Coordinates of C-alpha atoms in Angstrom, one line a residue:
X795 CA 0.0 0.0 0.0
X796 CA 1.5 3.1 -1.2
X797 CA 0.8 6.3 1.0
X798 CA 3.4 8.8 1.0
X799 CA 3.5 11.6 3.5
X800 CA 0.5 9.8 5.3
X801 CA -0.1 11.2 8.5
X802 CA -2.5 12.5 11.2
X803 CA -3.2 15.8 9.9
X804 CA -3.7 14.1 6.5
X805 CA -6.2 12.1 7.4
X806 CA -7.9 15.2 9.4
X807 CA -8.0 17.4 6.5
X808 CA -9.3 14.8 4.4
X809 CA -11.9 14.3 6.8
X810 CA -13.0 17.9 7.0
X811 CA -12.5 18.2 3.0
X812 CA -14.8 16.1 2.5
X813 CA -17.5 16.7 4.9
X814 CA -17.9 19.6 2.6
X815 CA -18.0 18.3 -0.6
X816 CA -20.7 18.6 -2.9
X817 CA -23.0 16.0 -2.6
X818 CA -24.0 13.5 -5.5
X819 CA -26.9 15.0 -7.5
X820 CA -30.1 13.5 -6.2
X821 CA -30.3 11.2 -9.3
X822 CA -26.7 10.3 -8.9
X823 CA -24.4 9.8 -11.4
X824 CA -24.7 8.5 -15.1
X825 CA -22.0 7.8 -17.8
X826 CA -22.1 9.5 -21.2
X827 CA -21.9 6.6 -23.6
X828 CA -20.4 3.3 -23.2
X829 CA -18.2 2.2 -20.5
X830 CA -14.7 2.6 -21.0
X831 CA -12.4 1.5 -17.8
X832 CA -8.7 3.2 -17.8
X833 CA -6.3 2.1 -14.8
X834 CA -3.2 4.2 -13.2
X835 CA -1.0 1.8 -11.4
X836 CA 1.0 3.3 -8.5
X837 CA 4.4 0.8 -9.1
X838 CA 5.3 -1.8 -12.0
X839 CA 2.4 -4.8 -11.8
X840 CA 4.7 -7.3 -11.4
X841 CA 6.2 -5.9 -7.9
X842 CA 4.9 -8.7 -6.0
X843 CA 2.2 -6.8 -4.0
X844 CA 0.3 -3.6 -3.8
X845 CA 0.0 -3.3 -7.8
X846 CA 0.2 -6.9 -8.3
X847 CA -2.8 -7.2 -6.3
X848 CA -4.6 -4.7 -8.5
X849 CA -2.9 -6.1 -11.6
X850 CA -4.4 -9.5 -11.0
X851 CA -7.9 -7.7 -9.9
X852 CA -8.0 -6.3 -13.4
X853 CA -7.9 -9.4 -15.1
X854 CA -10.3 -11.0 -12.8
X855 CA -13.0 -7.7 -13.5
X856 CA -12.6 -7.9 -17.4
X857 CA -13.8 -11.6 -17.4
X858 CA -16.9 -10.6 -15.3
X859 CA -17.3 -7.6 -17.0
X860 CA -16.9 -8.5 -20.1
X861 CA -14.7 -5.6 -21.2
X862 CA -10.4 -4.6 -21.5
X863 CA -9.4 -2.7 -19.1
X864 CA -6.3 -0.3 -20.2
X865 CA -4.1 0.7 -17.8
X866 CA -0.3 2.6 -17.6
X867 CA 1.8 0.9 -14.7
X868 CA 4.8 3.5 -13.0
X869 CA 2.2 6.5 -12.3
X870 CA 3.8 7.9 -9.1
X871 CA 2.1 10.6 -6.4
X872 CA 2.9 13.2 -8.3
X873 CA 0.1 15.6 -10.4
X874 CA 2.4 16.0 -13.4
X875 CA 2.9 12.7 -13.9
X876 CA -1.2 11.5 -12.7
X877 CA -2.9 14.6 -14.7
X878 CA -1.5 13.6 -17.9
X879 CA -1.7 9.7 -18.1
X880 CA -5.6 10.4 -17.0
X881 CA -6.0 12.7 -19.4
X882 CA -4.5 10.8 -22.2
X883 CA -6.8 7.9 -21.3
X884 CA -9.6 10.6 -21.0
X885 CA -8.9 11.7 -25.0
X886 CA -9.0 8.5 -26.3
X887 CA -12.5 7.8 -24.6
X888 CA -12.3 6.3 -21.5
X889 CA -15.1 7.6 -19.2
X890 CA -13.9 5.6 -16.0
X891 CA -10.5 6.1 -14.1
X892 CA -9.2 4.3 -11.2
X893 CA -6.5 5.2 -9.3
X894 CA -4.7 3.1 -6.9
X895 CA -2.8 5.2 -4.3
X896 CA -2.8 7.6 -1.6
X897 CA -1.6 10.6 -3.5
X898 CA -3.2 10.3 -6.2
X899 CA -5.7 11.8 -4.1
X900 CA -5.4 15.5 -5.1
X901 CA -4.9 15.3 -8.8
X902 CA -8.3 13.2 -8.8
X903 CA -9.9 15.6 -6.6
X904 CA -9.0 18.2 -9.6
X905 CA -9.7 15.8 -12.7
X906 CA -13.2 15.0 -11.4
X907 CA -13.7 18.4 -11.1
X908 CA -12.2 19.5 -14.7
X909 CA -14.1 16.6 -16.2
X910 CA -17.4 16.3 -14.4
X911 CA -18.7 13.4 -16.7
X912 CA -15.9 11.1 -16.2
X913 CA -16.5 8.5 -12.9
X914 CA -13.2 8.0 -11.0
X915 CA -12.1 5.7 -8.2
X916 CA -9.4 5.7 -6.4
X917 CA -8.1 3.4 -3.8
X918 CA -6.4 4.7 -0.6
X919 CA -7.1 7.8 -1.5
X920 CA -8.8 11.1 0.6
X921 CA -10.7 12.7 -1.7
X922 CA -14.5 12.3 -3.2
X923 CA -17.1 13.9 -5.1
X924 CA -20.2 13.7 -7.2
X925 CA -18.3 11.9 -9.7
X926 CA -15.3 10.6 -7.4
X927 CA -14.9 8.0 -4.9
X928 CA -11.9 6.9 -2.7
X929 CA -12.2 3.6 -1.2
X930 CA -9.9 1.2 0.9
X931 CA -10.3 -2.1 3.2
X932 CA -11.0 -2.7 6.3
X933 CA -6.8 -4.7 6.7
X934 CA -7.5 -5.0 10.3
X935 CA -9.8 -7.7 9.8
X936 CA -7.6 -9.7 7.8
X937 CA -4.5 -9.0 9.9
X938 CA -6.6 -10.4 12.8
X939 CA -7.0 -13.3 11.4
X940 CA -3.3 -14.2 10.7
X941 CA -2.7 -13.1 14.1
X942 CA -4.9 -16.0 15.0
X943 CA -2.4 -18.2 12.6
X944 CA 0.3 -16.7 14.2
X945 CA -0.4 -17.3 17.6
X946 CA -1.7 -20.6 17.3
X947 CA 1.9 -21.6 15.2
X948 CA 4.1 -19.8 17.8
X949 CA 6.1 -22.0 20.4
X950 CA 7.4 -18.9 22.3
X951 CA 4.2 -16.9 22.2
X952 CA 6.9 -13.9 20.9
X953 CA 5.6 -12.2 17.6
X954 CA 7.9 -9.7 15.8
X955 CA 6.0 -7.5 13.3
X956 CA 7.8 -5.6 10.6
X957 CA 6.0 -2.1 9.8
X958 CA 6.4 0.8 7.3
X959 CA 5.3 3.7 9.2
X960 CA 3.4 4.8 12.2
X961 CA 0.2 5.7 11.0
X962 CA -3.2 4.9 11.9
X963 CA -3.5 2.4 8.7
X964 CA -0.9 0.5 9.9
X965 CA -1.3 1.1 13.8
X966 CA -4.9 -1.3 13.6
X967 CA -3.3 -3.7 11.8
X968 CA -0.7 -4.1 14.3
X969 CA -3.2 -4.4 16.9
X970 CA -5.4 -6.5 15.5
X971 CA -2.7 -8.8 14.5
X972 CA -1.6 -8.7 18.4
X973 CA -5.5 -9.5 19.2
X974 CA -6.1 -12.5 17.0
X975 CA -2.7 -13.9 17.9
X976 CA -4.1 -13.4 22.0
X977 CA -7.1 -14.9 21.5
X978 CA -4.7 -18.3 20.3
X979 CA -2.6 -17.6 23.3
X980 CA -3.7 -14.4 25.7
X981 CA 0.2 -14.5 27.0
X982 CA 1.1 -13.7 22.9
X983 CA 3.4 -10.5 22.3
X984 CA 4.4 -8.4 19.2
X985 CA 7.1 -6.7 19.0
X986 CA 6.9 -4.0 16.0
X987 CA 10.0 -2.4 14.1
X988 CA 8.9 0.4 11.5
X989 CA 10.8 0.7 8.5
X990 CA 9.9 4.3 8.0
X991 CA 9.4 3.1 4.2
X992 CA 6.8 1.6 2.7
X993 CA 9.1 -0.6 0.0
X994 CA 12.7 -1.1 0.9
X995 CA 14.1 -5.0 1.1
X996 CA 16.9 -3.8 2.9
X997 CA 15.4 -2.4 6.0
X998 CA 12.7 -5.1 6.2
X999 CA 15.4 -7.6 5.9
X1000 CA 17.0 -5.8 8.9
X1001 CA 14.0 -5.2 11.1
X1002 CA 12.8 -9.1 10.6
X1003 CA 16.4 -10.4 11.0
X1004 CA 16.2 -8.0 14.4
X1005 CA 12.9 -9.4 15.6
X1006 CA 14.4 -12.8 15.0
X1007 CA 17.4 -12.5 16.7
X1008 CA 15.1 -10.7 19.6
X1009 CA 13.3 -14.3 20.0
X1010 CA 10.4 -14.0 17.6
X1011 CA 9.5 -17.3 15.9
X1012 CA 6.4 -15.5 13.9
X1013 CA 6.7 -12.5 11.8
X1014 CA 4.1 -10.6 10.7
X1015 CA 4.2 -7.4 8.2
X1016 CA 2.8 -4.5 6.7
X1017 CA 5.3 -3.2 4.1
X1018 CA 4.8 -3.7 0.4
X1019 CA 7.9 -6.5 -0.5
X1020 CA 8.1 -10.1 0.7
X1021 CA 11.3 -10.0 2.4
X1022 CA 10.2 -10.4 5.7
X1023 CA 8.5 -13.9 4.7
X1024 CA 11.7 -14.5 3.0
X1025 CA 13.6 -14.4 5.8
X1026 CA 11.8 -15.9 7.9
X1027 CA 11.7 -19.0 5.9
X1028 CA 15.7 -19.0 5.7
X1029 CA 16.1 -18.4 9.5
X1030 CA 13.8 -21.4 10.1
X1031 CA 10.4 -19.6 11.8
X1032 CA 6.9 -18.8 10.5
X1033 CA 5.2 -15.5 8.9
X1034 CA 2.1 -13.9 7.7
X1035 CA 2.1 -12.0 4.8
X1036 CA 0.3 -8.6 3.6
X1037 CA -1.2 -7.6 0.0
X1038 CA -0.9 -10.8 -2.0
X1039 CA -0.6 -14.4 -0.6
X1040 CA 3.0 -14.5 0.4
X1041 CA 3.2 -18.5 -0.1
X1042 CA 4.5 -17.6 -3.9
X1043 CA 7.8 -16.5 -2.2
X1044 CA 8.0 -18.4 1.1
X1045 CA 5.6 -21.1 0.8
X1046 CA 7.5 -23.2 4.1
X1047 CA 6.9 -20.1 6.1
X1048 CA 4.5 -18.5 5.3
X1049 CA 1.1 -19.2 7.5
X1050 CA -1.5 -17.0 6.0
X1051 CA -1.8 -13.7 4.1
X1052 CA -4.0 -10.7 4.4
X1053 CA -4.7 -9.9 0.8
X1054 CA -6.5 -7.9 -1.2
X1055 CA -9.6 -8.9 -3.3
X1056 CA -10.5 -5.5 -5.3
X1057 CA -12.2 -7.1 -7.7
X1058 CA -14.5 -8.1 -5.6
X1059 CA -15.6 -4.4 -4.2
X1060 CA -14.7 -3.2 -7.8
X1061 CA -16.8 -5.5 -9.9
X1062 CA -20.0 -4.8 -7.5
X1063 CA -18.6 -0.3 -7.9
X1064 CA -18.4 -0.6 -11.7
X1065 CA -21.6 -2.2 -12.2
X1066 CA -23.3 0.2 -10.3
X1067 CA -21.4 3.6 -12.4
X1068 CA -22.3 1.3 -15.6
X1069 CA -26.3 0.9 -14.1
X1070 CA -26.7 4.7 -14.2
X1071 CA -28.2 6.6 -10.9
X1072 CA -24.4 6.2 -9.2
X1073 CA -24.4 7.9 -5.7
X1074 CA -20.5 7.6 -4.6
X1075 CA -19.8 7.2 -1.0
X1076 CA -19.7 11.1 0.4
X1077 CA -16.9 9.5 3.1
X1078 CA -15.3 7.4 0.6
X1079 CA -16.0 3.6 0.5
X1080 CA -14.7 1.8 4.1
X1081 CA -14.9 -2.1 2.6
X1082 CA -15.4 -4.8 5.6
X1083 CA -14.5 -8.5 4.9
X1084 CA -18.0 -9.3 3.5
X1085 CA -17.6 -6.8 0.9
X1086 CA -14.3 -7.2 -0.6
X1087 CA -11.2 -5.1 0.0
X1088 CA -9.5 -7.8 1.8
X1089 CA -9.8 -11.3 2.6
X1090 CA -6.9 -14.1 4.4
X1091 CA -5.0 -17.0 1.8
X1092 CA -3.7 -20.0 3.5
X1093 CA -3.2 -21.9 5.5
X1094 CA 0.2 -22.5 5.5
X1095 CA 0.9 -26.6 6.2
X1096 CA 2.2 -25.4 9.9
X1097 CA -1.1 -24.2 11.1
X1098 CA -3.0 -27.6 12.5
X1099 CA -5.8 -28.5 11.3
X1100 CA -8.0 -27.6 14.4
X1101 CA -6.7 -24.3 14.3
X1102 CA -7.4 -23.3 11.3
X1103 CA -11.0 -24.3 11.7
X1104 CA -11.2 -21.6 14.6
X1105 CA -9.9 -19.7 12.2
X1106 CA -12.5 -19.7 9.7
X1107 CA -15.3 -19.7 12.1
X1108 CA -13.7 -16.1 13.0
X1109 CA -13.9 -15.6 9.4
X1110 CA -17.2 -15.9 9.3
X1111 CA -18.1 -14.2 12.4
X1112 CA -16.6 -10.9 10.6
X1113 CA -18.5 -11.6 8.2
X1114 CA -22.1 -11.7 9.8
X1115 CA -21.0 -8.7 11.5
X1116 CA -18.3 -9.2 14.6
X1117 CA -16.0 -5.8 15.4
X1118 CA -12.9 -6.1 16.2
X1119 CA -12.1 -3.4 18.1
X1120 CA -15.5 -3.9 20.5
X1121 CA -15.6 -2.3 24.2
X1122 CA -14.4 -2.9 26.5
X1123 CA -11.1 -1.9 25.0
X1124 CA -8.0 -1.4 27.1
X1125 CA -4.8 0.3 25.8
X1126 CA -1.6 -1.0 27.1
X1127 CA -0.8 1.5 29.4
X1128 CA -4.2 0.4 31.0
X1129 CA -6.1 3.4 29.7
X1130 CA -9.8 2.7 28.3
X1131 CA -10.2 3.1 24.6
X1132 CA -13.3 1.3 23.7
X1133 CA -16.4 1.0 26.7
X1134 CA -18.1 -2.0 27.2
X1135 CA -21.3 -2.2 24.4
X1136 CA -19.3 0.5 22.3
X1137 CA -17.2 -0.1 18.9
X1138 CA -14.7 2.2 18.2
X1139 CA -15.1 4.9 15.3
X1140 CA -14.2 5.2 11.8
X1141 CA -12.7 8.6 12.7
X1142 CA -10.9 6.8 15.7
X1143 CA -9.3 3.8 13.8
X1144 CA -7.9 6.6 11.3
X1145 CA -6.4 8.1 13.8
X1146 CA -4.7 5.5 15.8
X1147 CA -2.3 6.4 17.7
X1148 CA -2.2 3.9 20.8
X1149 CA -1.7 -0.3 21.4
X1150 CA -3.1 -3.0 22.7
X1151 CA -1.7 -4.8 25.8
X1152 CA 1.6 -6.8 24.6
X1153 CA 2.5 -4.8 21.7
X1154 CA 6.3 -3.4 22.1
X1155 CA 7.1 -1.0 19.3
X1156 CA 10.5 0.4 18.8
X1157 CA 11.9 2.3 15.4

């Protein structure tokens, strides 16, 4: 998941941003003419996750759909590279664009805007409109999940966790992951080394070699590259993977995977913009388990069989419904963050800035 210069603030202005934009027309939203679907991917679609993911989404929509998709791969958070591959796809008469990271968020904001009968979709991003629509998974349900594969694989009950960076996106899967894994073993721990990037083999080779060495016989992740499955498989312990389902690279190791099923969300978003009357999310679109956005792969052959069946009742307890992060929820400095019969916010999981009981996290 790319989202460069993520932070707090961000996600507060967002927030505000769009709690005044203009709402959908009370007909919604109809295309011109035919539909004609243009993608801009963030990396290369072969890198092995984020784009991959959304690479591999594609080819699964066109089938159902019926229809190419065009796309341009290397499209990086910058407006004067986005503007122009969206407008070149505009020109030649594509009438839907998706975007697939975090700062794209801006330059979509001002497309929609210049081109008012053009749908666009963006994933990860900030921004929405009458004709614009961010959307991105609910991960912490997933990341729970392997948790639970973690913890019921680890002989220690000491997790290591390599991170990117210290935002709320990546603070609930943390937790979460730290949750399942307790509810396999309630004496579980994670202990959490950010990267401070969100692709960079070396320092996720580091920080899971570090956590290693530290005691941890699982690793779990949220950074974009295999490595840390990678290594965990040539050091001899377990993993859980993030974007894609990591078995491809570390298929000894590798437990479970939270990973991303756009097509899903997308093929049920681009029927309704092809239906006519399309009323995008005002908030942007928030996808739980049941809806797409992201679902587990695995089991690796090192969860038992038992396990994995508690697993997938979980499974479907999210999907009927469960919250994670129900009350009563304590912090790990003992402070209440949840009350008993509450479930914490939207605003509040964007915003996460605190830990569960067990998690360590160091730089």
């Amino acid at each position: 998941m790319l989202l460069k210069l993520f932070s707090i603030a961000a996600v507060s202005l967002a927030v505000a941003a769009a709690s005044i934009t203009p709402a959908p027309a009370a007909d919604g939203y109809t295309l011109p003419g035919k539909p004609s679907i243009a993608m801009l991917y963030y990396g290369p679609k072969n890198d092995g996750g984020w784009t991959q993911a959304f690479d591999e989404a594609r080819v699964k929509i066109e089938k159902e759909l019926g229809m190419k998709i065009n796309f341009v791969e290397n499209i990086t958070e910058d407006a004067s590279v986005i503007k122009p591959a969206a407008e070149r796809f505009i020109s030649r008469g594509a009438n839907i664009v998706i975007g697939t990271a975090f700062g794209h968020s801006d330059a979509f904001k001002d497309l929609a805007a210049k081109y008012p009968k053009v749908a666009f979709l963006n994933a990860s991003g900030t921004t929405n409109g009458p004709n614009l629509e961010s959307f991105y998974g609910r991960t912490y349900e997933s990341q729970y999940l392997c948790g639970m594969a973690a913890g019921a694989t680890s002989k220690t009950g000491k997790l290591g966790f390599v991170a990117a960076n210290p935002f709320g996106v990546v603070n609930w899967t943390i937790n979460a992951f730290a949750l399942g894994a307790q509810k396999m073993n309630p004496n579980a721990t994670v202990n959490v080394i950010y990267t401070g990037t969100w692709n960079d083999p070396v320092k996720e080779r580091a920080a899971a070699s570090a956590l290693i060495d530290q005691g941890a016989d699982v690793i779990g992740q949220h950074v974009d590259s295999p490595t840390p499955q990678i290594v965990a498989q040539e050091r001899g312990v377990y993993g859980t993977g993030h974007h894609r389902d990591l078995r491809q690279f570390a298929p000894k190791a590798t437990l479970c995977s939270s990973v991303w099923v756009w097509d899903k969300f997308l093929v049920t978003e681009l029927k309704k913009i092809i239906a006519g009357g399309w009323k995008p999310a005002p908030y942007g679109a928030f996808i739980p388990l049941k809806d797409g956005g992201t679902d587990i792969a695995g089991f690796g052959p090192a969860v038992p069989a038992d396990k994995a069946k508690l697993i997938l009742a979980e499974r479907d307890a999210l999907l009927k419904g469960k919250q994670i992060y129900a009350g009563p929820l304590l912090d790990r400095d003992g402070k209440q963050r949840v009350a008993a019969g509450q479930v914490l916010s939207d605003g509040d999981l964007w915003k996460m800035d605190w830990f569960v009981k067990g998690v360590v996290t160091q730089k």
